[in-house]
GROMACS .gro file of C-alpha atoms in nm:
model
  242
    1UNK     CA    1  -0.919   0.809  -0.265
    2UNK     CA    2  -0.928   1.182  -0.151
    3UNK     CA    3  -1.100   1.105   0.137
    4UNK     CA    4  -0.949   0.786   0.256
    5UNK     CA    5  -0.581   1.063   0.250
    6UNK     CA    6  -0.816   1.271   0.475
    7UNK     CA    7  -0.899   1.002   0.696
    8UNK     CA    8  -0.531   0.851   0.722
    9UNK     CA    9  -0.438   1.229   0.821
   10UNK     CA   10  -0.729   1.259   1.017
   11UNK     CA   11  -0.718   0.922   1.250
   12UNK     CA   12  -0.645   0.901   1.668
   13UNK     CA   13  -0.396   0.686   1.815
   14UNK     CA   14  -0.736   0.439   1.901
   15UNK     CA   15  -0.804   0.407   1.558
   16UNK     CA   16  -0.436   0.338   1.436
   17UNK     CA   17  -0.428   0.118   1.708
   18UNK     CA   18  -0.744  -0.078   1.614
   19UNK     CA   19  -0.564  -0.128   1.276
   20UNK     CA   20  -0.222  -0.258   1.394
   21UNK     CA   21  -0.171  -0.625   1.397
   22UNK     CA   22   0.167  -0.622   1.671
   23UNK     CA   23   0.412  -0.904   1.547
   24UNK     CA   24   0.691  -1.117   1.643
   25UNK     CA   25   0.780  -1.380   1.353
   26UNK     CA   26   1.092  -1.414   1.459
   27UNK     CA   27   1.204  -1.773   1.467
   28UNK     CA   28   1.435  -1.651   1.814
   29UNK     CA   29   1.109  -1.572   1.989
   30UNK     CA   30   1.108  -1.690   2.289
   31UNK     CA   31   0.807  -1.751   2.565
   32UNK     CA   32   0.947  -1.388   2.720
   33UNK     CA   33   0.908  -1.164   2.381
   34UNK     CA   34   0.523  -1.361   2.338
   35UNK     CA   35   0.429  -1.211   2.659
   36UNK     CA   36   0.608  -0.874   2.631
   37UNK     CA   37   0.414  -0.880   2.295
   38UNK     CA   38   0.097  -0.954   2.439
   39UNK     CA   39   0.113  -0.728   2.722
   40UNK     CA   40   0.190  -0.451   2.485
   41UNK     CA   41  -0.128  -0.543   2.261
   42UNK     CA   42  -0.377  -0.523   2.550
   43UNK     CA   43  -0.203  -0.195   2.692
   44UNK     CA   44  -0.228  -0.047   2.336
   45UNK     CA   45  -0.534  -0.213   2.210
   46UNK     CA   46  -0.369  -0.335   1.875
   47UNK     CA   47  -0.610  -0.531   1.679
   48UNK     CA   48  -0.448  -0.852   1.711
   49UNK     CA   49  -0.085  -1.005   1.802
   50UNK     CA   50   0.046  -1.206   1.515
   51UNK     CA   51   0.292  -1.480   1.596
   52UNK     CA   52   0.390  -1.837   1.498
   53UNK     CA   53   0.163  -2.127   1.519
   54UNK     CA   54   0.404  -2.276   1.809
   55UNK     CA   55   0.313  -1.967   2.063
   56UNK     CA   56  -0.092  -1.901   1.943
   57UNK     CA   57  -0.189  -2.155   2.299
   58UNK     CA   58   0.025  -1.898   2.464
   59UNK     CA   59  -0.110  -1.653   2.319
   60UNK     CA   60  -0.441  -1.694   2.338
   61UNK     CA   61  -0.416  -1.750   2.712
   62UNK     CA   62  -0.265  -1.414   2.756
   63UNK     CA   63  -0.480  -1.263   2.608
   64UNK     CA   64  -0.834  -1.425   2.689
   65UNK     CA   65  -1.126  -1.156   2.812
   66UNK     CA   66  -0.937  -0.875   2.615
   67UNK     CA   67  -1.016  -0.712   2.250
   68UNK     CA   68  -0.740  -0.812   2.139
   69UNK     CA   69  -0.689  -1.169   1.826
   70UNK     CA   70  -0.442  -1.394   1.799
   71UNK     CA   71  -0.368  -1.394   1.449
   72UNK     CA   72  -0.070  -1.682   1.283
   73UNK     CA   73   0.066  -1.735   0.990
   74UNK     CA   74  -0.014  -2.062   0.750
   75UNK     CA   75   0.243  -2.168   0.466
   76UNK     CA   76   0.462  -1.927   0.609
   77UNK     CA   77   0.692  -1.768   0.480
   78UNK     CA   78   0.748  -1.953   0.137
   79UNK     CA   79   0.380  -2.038   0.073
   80UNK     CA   80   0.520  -2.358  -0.073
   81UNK     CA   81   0.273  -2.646   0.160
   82UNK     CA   82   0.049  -2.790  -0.031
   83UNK     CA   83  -0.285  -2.717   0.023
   84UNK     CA   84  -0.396  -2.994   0.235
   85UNK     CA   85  -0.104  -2.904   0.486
   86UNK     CA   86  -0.210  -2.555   0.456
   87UNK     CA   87  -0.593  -2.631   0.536
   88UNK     CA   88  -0.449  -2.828   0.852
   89UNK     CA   89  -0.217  -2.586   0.970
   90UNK     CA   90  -0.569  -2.356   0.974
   91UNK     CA   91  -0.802  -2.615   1.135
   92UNK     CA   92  -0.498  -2.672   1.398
   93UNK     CA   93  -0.444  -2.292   1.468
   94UNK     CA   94  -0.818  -2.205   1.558
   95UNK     CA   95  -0.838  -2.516   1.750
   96UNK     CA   96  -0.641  -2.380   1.995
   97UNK     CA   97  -0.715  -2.028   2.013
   98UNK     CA   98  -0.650  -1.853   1.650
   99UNK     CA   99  -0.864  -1.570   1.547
  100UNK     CA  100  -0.707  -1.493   1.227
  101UNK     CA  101  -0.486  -1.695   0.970
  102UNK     CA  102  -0.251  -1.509   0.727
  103UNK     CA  103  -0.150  -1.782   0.492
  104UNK     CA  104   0.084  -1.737   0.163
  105UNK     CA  105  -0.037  -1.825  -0.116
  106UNK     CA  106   0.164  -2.054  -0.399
  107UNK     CA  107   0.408  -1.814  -0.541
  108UNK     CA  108   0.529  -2.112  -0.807
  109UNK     CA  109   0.165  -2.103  -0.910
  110UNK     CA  110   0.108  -1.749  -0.927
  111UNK     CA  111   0.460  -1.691  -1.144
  112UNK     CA  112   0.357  -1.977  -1.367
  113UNK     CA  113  -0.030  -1.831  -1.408
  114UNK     CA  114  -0.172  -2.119  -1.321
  115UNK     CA  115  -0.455  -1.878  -1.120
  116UNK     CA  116  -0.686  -2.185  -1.051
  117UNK     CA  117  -0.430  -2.365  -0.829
  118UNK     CA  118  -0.364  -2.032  -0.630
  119UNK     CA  119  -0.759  -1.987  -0.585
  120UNK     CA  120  -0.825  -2.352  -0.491
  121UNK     CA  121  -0.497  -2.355  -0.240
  122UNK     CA  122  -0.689  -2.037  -0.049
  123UNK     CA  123  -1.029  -2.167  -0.074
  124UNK     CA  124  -0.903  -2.487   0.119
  125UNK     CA  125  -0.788  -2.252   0.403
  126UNK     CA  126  -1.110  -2.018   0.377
  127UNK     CA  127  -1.332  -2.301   0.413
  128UNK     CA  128  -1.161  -2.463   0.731
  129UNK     CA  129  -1.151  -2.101   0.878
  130UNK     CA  130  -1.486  -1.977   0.833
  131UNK     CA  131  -1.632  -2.383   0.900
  132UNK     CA  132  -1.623  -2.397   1.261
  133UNK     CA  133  -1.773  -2.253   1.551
  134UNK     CA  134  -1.490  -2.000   1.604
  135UNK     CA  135  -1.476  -1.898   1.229
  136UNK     CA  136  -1.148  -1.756   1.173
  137UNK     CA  137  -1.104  -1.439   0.917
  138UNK     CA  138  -0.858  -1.520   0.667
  139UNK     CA  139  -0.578  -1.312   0.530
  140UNK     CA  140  -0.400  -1.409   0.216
  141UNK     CA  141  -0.012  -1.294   0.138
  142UNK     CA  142   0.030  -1.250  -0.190
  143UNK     CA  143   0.455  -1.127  -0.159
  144UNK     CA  144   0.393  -0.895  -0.377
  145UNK     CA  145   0.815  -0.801  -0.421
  146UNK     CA  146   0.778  -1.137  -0.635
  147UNK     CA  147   0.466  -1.080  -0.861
  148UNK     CA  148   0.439  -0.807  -1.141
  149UNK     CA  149   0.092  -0.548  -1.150
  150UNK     CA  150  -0.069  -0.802  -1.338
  151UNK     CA  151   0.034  -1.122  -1.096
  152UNK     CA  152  -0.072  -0.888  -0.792
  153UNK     CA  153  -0.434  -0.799  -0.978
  154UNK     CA  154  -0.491  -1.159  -1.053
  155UNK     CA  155  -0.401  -1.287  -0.704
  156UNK     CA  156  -0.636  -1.072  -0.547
  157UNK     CA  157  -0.883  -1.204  -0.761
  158UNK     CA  158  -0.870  -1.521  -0.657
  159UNK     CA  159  -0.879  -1.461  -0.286
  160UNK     CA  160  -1.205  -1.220  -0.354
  161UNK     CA  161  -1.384  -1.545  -0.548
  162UNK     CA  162  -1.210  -1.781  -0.249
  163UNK     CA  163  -1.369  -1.603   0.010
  164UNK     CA  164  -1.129  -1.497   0.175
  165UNK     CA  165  -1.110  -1.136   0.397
  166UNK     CA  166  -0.801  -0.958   0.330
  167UNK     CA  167  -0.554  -0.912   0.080
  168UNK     CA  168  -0.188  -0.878   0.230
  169UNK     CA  169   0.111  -0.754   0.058
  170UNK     CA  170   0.435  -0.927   0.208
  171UNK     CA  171   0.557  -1.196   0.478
  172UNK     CA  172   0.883  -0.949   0.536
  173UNK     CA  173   1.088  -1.300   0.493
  174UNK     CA  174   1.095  -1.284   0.126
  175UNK     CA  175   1.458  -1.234  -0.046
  176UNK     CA  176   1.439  -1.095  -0.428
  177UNK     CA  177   1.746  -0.982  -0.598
  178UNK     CA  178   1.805  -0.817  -0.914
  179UNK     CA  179   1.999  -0.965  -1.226
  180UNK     CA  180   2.354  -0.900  -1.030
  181UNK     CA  181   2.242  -1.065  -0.740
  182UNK     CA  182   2.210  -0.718  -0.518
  183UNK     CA  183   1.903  -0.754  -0.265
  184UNK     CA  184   1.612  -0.574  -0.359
  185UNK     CA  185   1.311  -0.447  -0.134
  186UNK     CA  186   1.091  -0.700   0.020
  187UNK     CA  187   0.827  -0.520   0.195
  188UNK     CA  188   0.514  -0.348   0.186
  189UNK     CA  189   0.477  -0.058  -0.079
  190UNK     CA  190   0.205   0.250  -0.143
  191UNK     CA  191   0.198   0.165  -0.517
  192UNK     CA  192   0.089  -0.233  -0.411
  193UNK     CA  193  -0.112  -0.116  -0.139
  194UNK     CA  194  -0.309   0.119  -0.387
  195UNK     CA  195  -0.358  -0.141  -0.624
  196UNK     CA  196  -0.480  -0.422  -0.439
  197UNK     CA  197  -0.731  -0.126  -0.274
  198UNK     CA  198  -0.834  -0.104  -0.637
  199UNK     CA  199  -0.864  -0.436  -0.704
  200UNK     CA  200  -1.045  -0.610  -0.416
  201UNK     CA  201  -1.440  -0.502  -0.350
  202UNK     CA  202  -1.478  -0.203  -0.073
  203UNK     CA  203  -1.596  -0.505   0.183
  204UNK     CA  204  -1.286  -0.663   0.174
  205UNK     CA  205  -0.912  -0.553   0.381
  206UNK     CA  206  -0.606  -0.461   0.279
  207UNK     CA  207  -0.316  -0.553   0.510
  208UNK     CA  208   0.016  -0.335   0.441
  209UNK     CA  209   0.311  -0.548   0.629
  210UNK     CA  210   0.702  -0.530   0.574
  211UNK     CA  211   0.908  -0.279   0.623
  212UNK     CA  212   0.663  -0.033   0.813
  213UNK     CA  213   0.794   0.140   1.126
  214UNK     CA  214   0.749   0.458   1.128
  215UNK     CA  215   0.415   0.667   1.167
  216UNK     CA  216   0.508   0.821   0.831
  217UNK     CA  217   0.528   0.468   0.685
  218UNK     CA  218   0.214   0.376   0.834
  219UNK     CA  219   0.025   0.664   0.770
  220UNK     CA  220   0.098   0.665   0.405
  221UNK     CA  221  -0.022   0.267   0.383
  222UNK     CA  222  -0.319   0.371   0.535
  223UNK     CA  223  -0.389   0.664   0.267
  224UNK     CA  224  -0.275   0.451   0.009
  225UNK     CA  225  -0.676   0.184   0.119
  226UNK     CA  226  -0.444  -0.042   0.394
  227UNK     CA  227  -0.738  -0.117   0.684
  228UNK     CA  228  -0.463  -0.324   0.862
  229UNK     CA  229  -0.079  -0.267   0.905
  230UNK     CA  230   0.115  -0.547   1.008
  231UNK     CA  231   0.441  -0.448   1.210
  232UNK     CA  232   0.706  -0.527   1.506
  233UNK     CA  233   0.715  -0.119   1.526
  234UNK     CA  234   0.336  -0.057   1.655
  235UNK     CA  235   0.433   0.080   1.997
  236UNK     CA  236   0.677   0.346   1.825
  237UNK     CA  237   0.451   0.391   1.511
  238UNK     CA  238   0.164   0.495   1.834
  239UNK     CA  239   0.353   0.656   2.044
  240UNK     CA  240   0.476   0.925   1.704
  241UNK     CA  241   0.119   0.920   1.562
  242UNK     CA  242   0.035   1.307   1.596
   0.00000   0.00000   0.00000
């Protein structure tokens, strides 16, 4: 862990770049903020621009011939499709021009320990995204705000024996409260990020998203075994990196 602090402290803009997955989830998003988004991504060579399945054709005609994935979101943001919807949302996404799927897994099932239901839900969306020609990598969102250590430890299990690539923390859209009804953090945190890093096998990400918008924010995600940080922020979160 010592030297994945060094290397957080350590890393270029490039590399933080290379890392940031430049989003706009907004359900006001128009056709104007996609291609401010996009242009943004290529200029900055951000890993990927994540946005809803409505603007990936968009999307992925702004950006074709660059370095740069379109990545949506599946089950989004309750994770509450069933799995067949789920695995079609996928298959529909890649068809037209989808790199990279984060999908939500079933937070019922997850609360209730029923852990077979929450692997079999992701292994329906791994297998449509790493089936076809353009295999898609797959990114799993756990909302961690929702699940306890254990519930966080045992999700990531089953998207390591799904197949799937990364482990993500949060969709940003979740809304926990505490027994007096006061909203509570929903984002990404170090302690989450640090466990699913212990959790999931070296080969596999981590994706720290929520709440991250600083270079501060981003650089302790990154210490704490994040490979990917999802944010609306990236071009600020660059332009402070030092």
């Amino acid at each position: 862990m010592q030297a994945v602090r060094e290397t957080a402290m350590n890393m270029d803009r490039t590399a933080v770049a290379r890392m940031i997955d430049h989003t706009q989830l907004a359900a006001t998003a128009t056709r104007g903020d996609i291609e401010r988004l996009c242009a943004e991504a290529r200029q900055y060579g951000f890993a990927s621009v994540c946005v809803n399945p409505v603007h990936v054709p968009l999307a992925a005609r702004l950006l074709a011939g660059s370095d740069v994935a379109v990545c949506t979101v599946v089950g989004f943001p309750l994770g509450a499709d069933g799995t067949e919807d789920k695995a079609a949302q996928a298959a529909n996404a890649i068809r037209h021009g989808a790199a990279e799927v984060d999908m939500v897994i079933d937070i019922g099932a997850a609360k209730e320990h029923r852990w077979d239901a929450v692997e079999q839900d992701i292994a329906a969306v791994v297998r449509v995204a790493h089936g076809g020609v353009a295999a898609g990598i797959v990114k799993v969102i756990l909302e961690t705000c929702y699940l306890t250590d254990d519930e966080i430890a045992q999700a990531c299990r089953c998207a390591v024996r799904a197949g799937a690539d990364f482990v993500k923390t949060s969709t940003g859209f979740a809304t926990p409260k505490d027994a007096d009804g006061n909203a509570l953090p929903n984002g990404a945190t170090v302690s989450a990020v640090s466990l699913m890093r212990t959790v999931v096998c070296a080969g596999m990400g981590v994706k720290a998203s929520g709440g991250i918008r600083t270079a501060q924010a981003a650089r302790a995600m990154i210490a704490a075994g994040a490979t990917r940080i999802g944010t609306s922020s990236g071009v600020a979160i660059l332009t402070a990196w030092e």
